[in-house]
Tab-separated table of C-alpha atoms and ligand atoms in Angstrom:
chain	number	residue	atom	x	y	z
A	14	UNK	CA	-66.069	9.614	12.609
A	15	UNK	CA	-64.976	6.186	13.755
A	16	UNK	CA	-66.388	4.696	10.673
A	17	UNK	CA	-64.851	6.723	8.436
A	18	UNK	CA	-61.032	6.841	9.688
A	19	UNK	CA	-59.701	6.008	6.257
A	20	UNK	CA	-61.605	8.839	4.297
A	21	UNK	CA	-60.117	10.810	6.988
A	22	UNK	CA	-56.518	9.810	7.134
A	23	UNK	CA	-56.757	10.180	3.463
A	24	UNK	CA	-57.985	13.359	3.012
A	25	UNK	CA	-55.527	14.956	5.243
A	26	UNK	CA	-52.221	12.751	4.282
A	27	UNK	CA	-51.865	10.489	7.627
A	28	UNK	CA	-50.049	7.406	6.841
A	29	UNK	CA	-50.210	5.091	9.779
A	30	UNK	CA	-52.915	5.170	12.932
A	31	UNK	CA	-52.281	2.698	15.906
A	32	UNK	CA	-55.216	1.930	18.218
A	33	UNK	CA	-53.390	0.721	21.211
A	34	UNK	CA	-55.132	-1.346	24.469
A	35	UNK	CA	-53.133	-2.620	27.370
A	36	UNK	CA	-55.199	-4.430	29.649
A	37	UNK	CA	-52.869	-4.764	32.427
A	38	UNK	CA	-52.526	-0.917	32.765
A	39	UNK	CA	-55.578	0.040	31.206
A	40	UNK	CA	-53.528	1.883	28.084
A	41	UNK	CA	-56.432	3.172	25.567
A	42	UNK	CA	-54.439	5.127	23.511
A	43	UNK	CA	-54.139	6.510	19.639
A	44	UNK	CA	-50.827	7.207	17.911
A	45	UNK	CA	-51.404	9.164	14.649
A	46	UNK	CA	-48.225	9.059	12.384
A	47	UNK	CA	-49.080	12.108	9.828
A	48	UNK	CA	-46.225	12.109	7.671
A	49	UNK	CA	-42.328	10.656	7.698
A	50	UNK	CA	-41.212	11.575	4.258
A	51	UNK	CA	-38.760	13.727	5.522
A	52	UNK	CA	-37.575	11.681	8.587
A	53	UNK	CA	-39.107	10.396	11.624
A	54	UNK	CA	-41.888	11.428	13.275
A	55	UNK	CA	-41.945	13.689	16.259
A	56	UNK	CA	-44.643	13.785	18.817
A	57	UNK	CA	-45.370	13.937	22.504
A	58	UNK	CA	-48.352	12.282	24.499
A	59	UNK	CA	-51.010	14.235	25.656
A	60	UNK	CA	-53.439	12.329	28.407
A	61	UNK	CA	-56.564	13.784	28.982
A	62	UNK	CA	-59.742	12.895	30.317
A	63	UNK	CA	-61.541	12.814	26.876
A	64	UNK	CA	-64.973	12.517	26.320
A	65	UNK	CA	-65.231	9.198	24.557
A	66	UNK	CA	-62.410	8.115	21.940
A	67	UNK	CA	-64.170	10.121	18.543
A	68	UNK	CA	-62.574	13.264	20.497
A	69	UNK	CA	-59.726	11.484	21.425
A	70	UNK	CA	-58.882	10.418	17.728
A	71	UNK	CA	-60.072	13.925	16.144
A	72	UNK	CA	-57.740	15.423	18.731
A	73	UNK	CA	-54.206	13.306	17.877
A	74	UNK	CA	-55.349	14.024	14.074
A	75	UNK	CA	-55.555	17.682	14.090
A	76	UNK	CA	-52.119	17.669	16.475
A	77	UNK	CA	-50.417	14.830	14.447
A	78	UNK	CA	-50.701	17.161	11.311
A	79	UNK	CA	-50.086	20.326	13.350
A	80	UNK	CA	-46.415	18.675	14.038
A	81	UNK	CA	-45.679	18.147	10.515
A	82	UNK	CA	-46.710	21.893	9.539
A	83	UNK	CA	-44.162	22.497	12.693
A	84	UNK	CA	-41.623	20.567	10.909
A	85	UNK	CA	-41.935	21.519	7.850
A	86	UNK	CA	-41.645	25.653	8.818
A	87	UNK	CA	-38.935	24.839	10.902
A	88	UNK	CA	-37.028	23.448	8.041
A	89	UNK	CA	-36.260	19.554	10.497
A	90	UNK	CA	-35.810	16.535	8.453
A	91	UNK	CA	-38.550	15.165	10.083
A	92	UNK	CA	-42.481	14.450	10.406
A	93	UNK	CA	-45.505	14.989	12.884
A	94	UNK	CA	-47.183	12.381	15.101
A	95	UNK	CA	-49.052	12.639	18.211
A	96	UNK	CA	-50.554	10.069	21.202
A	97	UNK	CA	-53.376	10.733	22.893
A	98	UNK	CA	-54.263	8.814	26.203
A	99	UNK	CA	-57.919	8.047	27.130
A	100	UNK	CA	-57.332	9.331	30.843
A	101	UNK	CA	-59.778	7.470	33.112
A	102	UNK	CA	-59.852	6.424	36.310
A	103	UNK	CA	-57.957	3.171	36.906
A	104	UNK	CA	-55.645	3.820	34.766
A	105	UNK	CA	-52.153	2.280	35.901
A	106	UNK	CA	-50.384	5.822	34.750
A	107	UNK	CA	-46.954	3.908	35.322
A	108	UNK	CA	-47.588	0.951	33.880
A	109	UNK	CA	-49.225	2.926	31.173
A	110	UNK	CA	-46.325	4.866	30.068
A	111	UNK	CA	-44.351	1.646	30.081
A	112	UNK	CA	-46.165	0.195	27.496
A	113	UNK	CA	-46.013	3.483	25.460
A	114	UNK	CA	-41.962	3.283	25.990
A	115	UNK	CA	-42.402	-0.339	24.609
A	116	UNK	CA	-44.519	0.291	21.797
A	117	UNK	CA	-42.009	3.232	20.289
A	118	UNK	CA	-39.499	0.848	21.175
A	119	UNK	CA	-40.721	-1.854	18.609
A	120	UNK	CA	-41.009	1.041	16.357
A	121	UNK	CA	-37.597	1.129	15.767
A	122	UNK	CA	-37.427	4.962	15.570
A	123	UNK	CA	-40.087	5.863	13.403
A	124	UNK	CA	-41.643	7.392	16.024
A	125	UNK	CA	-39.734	10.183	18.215
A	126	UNK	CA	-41.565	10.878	21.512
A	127	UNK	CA	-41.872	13.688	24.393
A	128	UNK	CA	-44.005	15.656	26.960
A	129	UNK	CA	-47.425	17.356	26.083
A	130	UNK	CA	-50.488	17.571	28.747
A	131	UNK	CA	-51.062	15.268	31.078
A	132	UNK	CA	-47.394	14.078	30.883
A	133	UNK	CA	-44.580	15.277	32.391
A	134	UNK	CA	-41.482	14.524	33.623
A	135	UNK	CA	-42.361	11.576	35.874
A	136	UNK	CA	-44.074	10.293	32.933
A	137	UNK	CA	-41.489	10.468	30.257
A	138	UNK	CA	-39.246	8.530	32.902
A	139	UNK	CA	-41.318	5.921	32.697
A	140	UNK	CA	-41.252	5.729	28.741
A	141	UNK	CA	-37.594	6.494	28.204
A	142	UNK	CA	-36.663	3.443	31.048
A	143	UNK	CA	-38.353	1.593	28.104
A	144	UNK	CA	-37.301	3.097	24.896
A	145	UNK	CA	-34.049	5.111	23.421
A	146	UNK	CA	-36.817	6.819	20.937
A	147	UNK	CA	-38.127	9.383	23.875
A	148	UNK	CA	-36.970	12.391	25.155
A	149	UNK	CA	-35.239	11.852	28.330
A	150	UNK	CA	-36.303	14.668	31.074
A	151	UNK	CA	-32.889	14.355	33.082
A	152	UNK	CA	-29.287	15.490	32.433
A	153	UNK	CA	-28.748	12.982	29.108
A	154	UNK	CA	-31.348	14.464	27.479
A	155	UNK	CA	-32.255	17.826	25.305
A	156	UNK	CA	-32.955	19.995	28.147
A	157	UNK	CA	-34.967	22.985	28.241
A	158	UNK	CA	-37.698	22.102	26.358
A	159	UNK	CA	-40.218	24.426	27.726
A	160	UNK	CA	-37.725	27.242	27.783
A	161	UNK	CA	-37.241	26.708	24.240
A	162	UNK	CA	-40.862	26.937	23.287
A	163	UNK	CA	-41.250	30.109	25.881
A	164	UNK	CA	-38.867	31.223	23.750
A	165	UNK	CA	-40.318	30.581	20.742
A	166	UNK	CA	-43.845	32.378	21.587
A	167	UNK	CA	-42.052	35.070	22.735
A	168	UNK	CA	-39.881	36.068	19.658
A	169	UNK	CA	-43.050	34.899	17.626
A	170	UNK	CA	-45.013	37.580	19.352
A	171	UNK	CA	-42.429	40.413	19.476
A	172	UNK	CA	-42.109	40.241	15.450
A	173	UNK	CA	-46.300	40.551	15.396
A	174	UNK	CA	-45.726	43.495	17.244
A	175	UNK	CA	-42.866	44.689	15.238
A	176	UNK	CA	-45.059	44.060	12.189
A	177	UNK	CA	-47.776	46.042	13.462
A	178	UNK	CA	-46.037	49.319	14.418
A	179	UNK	CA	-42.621	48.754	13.061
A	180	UNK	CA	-41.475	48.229	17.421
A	181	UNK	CA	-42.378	46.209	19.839
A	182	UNK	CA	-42.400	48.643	22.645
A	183	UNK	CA	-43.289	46.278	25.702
A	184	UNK	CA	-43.584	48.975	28.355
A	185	UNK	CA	-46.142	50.721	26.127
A	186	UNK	CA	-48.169	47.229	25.699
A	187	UNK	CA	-50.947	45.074	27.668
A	188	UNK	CA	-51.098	41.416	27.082
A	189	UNK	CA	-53.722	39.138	28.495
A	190	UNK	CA	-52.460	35.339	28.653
A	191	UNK	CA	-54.880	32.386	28.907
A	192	UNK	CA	-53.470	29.781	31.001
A	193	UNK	CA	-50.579	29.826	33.583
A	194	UNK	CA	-49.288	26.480	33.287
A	195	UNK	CA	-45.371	25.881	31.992
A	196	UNK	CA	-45.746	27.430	28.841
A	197	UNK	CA	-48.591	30.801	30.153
A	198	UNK	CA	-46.497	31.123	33.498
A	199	UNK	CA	-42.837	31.255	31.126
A	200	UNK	CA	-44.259	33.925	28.744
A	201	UNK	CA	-45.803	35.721	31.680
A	202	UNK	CA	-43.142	36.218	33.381
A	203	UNK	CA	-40.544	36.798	29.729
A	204	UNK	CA	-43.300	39.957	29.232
A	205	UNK	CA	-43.395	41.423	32.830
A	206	UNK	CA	-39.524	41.441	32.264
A	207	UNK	CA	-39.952	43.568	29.278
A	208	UNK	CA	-42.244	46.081	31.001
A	209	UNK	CA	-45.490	44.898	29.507
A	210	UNK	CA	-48.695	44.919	31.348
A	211	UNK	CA	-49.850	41.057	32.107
A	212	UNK	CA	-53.417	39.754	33.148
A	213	UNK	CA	-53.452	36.093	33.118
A	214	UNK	CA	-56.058	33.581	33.782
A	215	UNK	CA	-56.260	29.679	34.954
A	216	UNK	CA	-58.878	27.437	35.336
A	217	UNK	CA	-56.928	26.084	38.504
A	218	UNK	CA	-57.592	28.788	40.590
A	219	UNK	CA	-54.669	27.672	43.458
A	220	UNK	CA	-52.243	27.870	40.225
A	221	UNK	CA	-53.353	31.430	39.162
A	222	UNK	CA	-53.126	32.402	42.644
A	223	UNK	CA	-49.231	31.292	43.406
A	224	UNK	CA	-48.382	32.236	39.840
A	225	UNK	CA	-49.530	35.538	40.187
A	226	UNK	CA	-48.107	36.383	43.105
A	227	UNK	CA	-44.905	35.424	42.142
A	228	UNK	CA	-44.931	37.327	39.130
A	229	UNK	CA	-46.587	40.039	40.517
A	230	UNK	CA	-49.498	40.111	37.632
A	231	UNK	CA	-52.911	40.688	37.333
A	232	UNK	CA	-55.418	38.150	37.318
A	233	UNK	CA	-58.676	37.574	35.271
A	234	UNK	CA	-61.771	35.394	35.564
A	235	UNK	CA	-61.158	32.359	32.980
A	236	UNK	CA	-63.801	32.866	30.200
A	237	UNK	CA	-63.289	36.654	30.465
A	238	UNK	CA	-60.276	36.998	28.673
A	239	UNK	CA	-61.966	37.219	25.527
A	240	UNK	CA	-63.352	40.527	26.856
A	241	UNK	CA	-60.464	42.191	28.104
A	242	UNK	CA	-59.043	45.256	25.672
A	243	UNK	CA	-55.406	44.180	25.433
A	244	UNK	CA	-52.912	44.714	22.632
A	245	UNK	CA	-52.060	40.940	22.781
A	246	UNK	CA	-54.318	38.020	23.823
A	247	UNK	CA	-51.987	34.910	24.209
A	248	UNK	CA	-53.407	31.740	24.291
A	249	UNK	CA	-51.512	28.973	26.411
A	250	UNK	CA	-54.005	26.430	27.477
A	251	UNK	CA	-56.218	24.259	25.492
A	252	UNK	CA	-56.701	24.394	21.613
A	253	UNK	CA	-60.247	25.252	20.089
A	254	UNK	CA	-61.045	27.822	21.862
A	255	UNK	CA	-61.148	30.908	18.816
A	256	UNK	CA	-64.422	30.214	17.281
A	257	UNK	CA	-67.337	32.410	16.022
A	258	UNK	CA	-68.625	33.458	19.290
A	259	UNK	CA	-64.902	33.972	21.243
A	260	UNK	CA	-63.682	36.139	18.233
A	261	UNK	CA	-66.647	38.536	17.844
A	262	UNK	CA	-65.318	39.018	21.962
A	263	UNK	CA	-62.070	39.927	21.022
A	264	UNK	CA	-60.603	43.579	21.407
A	265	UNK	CA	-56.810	42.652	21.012
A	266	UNK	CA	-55.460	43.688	18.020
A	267	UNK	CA	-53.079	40.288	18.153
A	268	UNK	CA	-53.481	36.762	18.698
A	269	UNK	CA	-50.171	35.463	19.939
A	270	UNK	CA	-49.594	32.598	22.227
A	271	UNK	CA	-48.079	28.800	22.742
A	272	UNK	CA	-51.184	26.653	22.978
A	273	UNK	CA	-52.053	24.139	20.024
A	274	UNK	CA	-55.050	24.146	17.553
A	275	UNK	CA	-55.857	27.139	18.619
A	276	UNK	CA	-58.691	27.871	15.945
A	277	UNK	CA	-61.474	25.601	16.354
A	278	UNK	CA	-61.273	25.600	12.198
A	279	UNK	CA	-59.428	27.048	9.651
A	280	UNK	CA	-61.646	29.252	8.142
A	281	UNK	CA	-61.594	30.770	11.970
A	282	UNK	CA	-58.172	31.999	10.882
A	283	UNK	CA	-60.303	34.124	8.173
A	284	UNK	CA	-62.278	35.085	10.597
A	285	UNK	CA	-59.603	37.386	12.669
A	286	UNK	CA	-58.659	38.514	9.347
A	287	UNK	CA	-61.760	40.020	8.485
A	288	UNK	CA	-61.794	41.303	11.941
A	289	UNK	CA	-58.510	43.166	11.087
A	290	UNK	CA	-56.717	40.779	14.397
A	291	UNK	CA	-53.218	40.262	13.589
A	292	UNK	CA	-53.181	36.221	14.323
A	293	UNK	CA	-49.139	34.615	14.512
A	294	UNK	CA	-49.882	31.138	13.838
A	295	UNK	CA	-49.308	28.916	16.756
A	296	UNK	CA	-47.707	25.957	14.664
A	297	UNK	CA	-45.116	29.043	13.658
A	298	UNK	CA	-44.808	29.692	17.258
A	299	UNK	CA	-44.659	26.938	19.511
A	300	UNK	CA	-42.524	24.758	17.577
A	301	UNK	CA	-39.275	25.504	20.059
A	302	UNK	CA	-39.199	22.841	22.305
A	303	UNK	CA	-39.286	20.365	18.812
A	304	UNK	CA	-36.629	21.915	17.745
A	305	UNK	CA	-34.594	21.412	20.329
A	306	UNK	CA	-35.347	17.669	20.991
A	307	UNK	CA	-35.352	16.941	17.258
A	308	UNK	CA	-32.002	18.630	16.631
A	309	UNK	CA	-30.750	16.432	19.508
A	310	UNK	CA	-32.186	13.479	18.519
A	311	UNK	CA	-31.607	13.807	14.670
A	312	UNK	CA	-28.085	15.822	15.019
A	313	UNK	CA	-27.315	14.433	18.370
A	314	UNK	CA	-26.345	18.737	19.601
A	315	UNK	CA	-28.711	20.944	22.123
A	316	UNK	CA	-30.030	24.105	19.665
A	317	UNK	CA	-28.595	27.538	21.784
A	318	UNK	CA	-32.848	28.872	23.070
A	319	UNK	CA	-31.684	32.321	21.557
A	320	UNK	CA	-31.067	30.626	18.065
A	321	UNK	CA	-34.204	28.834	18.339
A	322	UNK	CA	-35.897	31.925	18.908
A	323	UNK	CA	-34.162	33.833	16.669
A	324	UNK	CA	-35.606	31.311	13.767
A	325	UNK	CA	-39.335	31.582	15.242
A	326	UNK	CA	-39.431	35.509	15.147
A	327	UNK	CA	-37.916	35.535	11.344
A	328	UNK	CA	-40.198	32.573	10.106
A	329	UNK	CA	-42.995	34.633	11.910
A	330	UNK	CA	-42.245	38.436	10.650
A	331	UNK	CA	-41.732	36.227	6.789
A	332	UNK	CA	-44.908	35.046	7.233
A	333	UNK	CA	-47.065	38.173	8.484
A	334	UNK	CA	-45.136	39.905	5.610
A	335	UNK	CA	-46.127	37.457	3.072
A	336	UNK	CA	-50.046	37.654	4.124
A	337	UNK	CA	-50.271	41.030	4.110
A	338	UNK	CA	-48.255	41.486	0.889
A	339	UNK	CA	-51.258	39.207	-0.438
A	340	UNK	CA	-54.268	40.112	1.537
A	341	UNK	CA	-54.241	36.749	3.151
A	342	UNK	CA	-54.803	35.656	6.283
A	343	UNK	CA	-51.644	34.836	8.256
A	344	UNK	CA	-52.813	31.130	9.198
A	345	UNK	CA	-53.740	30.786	5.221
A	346	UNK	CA	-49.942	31.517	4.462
A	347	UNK	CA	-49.071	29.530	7.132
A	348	UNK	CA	-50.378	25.870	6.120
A	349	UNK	CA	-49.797	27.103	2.283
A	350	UNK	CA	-45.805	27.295	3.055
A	351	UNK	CA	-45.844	23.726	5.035
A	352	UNK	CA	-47.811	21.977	2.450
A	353	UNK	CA	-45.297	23.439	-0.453
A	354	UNK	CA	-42.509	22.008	1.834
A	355	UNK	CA	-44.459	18.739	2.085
A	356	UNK	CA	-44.884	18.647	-1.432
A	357	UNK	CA	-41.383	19.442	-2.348
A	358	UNK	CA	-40.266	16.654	0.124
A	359	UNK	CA	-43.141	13.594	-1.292
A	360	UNK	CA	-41.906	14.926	-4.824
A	361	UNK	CA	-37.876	14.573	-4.237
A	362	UNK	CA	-39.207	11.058	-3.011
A	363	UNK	CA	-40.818	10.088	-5.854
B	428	LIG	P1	-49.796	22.910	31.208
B	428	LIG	O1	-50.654	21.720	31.402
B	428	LIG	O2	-48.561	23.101	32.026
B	428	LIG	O3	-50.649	24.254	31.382
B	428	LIG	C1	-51.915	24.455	30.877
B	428	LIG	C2	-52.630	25.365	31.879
B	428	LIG	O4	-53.811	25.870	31.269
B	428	LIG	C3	-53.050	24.639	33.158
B	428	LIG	O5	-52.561	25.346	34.292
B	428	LIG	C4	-54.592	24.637	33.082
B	428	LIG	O6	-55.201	24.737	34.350
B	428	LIG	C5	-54.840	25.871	32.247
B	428	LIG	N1	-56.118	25.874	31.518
B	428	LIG	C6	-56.706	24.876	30.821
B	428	LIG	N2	-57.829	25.304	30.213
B	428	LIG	C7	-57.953	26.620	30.565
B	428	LIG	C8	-58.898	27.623	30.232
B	428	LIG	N3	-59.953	27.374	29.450
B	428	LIG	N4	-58.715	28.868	30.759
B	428	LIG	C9	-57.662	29.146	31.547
B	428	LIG	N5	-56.721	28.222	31.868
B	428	LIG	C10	-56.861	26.985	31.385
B	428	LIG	O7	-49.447	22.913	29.636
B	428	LIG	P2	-48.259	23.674	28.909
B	428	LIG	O8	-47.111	22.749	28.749
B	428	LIG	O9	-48.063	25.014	29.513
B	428	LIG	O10	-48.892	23.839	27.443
B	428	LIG	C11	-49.874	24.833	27.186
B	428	LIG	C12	-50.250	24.775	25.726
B	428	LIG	O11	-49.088	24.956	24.923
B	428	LIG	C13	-50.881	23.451	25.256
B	428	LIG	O12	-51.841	23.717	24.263
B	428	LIG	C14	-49.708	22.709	24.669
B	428	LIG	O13	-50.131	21.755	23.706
B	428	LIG	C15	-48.959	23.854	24.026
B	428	LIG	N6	-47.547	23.577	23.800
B	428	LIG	C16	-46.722	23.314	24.847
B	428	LIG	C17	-45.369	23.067	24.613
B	428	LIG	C18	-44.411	22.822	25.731
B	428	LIG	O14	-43.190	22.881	25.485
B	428	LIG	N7	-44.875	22.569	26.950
B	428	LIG	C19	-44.880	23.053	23.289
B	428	LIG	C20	-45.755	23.345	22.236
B	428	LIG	C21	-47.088	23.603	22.511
């Protein structure tokens, strides 16, 4: 892979990749721009103990583009990006995220950037003390950024429902959500409201625990969820986990959730299909919380949650329409729609 970056980037449309090292804080870090045709590009920092920097690379690639396909559904004059972080131990977190702030600093704006794993609100103080180009986590910035994307999911997976039996009929449905961090924990707790029956899993077993008590849910064994017969399995952790050997698990009869990547490949998204799985593209989805910071950075006004989600369930219930109105899978439609919009916009530029 690392020999072969350019046949990469060029295959899939990146323009710019930044390898950065900062030996004072021990900063090993990627930035991936995909695309800024339309405008900047958008795109938090995820840190994560990677196994060596091929995955750490592959990973801001597949999420750089995954922003752009964001964008582009979500009709923002702007572009996808993504850092990743080599998390490892000595790493000067603070000092770190510093030299991230400085770094989109000297990119004058080109690069727009926020929370994703591994960083957090602590974090992003750090990089906005250093840079005007990040999302601030206090009171002068967007605000409710995961509520936005809880929103999102939520609206995203109501119209899949809707599609499916013309209602969405929570108090009649089970849902089993994988991972109880912000985003798992949010749409948890959004679907216990509405009746539904919630099983939830976390690797972090003392999260699970508090999580589940306070919500008053069920909890399952992580790596079991696949097995559980649900009417919704929502993914909210990591990304890759729908492959050949987690789908032929599956007895929902939707895929709905927040979490990123979540088909290990495309032709996974085929997959479902064939398996008659209703999947709502996560890149449809999860794109509140850019939304709301890109509206505030690019329009400088906070984007009402209900509006946000509003868009999400519409572009979703187009989208399901559209694939079954052509036999296609809905993650097929999906990337066909953003790459017509990313044509349009590298046309117009000419
Ligand atoms: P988070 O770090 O708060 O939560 C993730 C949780 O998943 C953690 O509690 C972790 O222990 C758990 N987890 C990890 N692997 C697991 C597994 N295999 N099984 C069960 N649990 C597992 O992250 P988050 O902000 O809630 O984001 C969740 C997902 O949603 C990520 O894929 C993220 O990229 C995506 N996303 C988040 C936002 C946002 O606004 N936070 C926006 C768009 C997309």
């Amino acid at each position: 892979m690392a020999t072969h970056i350019l046949d990469a980037m060029a295959r899939e449309g990146f323009e710019e990749i930044l390898a950065l090292h900062d030996a004072r804080s021990g900063l090993r870090a990627f930035l991936a721009i995909h695309d800024s045709s339309a405008g900047p590009a958008f795109g938090g920092i995820r840190r994560w103990a990677y196994e060596d920097e091929d995955h750490a690379l592959r990973d801001a690639l597949r999420l750089a583009r995954a922003m752009t396909y964001k964008c582009a559904l979500a009709d923002l004059s702007a572009g996808g990006a993504k850092m990743v972080v080599l998390d490892r131990p000595g790493l000067d977190a603070s000092a770190a995220y510093r030299a991230i702030g400085d770094l989109a600093e000297r990119l004058r704006g080109r690069w727009y950037t926020g929370p994703d794993v591994g960083t957090g609100e602590p974090e992003l103080r750090s990089v906005a003390a250093r840079t005007r180009y990040a999302t601030d986590p206090g009171p002068e910035g967007p605000g409710l950024l995961v509520e936005s994307t809880v929103e999102g999911v939520f609206r995203g997976l109501e119209a899949a429902l809707v599609h499916l039996d013309g209602a969405a009929d929570f108090p009649r449905r089970s849902v089993v959500v994988q991972g109880l961090g912000e985003v798992g924990a949010g749409l948890a707790q959004r679907l216990a409201e509405q009746g539904a029956r919630v099983r939830a899993s976390d690797l972090d077993h003392d999260r699970a625990l508090a999580v589940s008590r306070e919500l008053e849910i069920e909890l399952v064994d992580p790596a079991t969820e696949f097995d559980q017969r649900c009417d919704v399995f929502a993914p909210c952790a990591l990304g890759g986990i729908l492959h050949d050997l987690t789908i032929a698990r599956l007895r929902c009869r939707v895929v709905a959730g927040g979490a990123n990547n979540v088909l290990a490949r495309t032709a996974h998204g085929d997959r479902l299909h064939e398996r008659g799985i209703l999947y709502a593209p996560d890149f449809v989805l999860n794109a509140g919380a850019l939304v709301r910071g890109a509206l505030f950075h690019l329009e400088g006004r906070r984007e009402p949650i209900e509006e946000i989600g509003r868009r999400i369930g519409a572009t979703t219930a187009r989208i399901l329409a559209r694939a079954r109105d052509e036999s296609m899978a809905p993650s097929r439609v999906a990337i066909d729609e953003a790459e017509d919009v990313l044509a349009e916009r590298r046309a117009s530029r000419g």
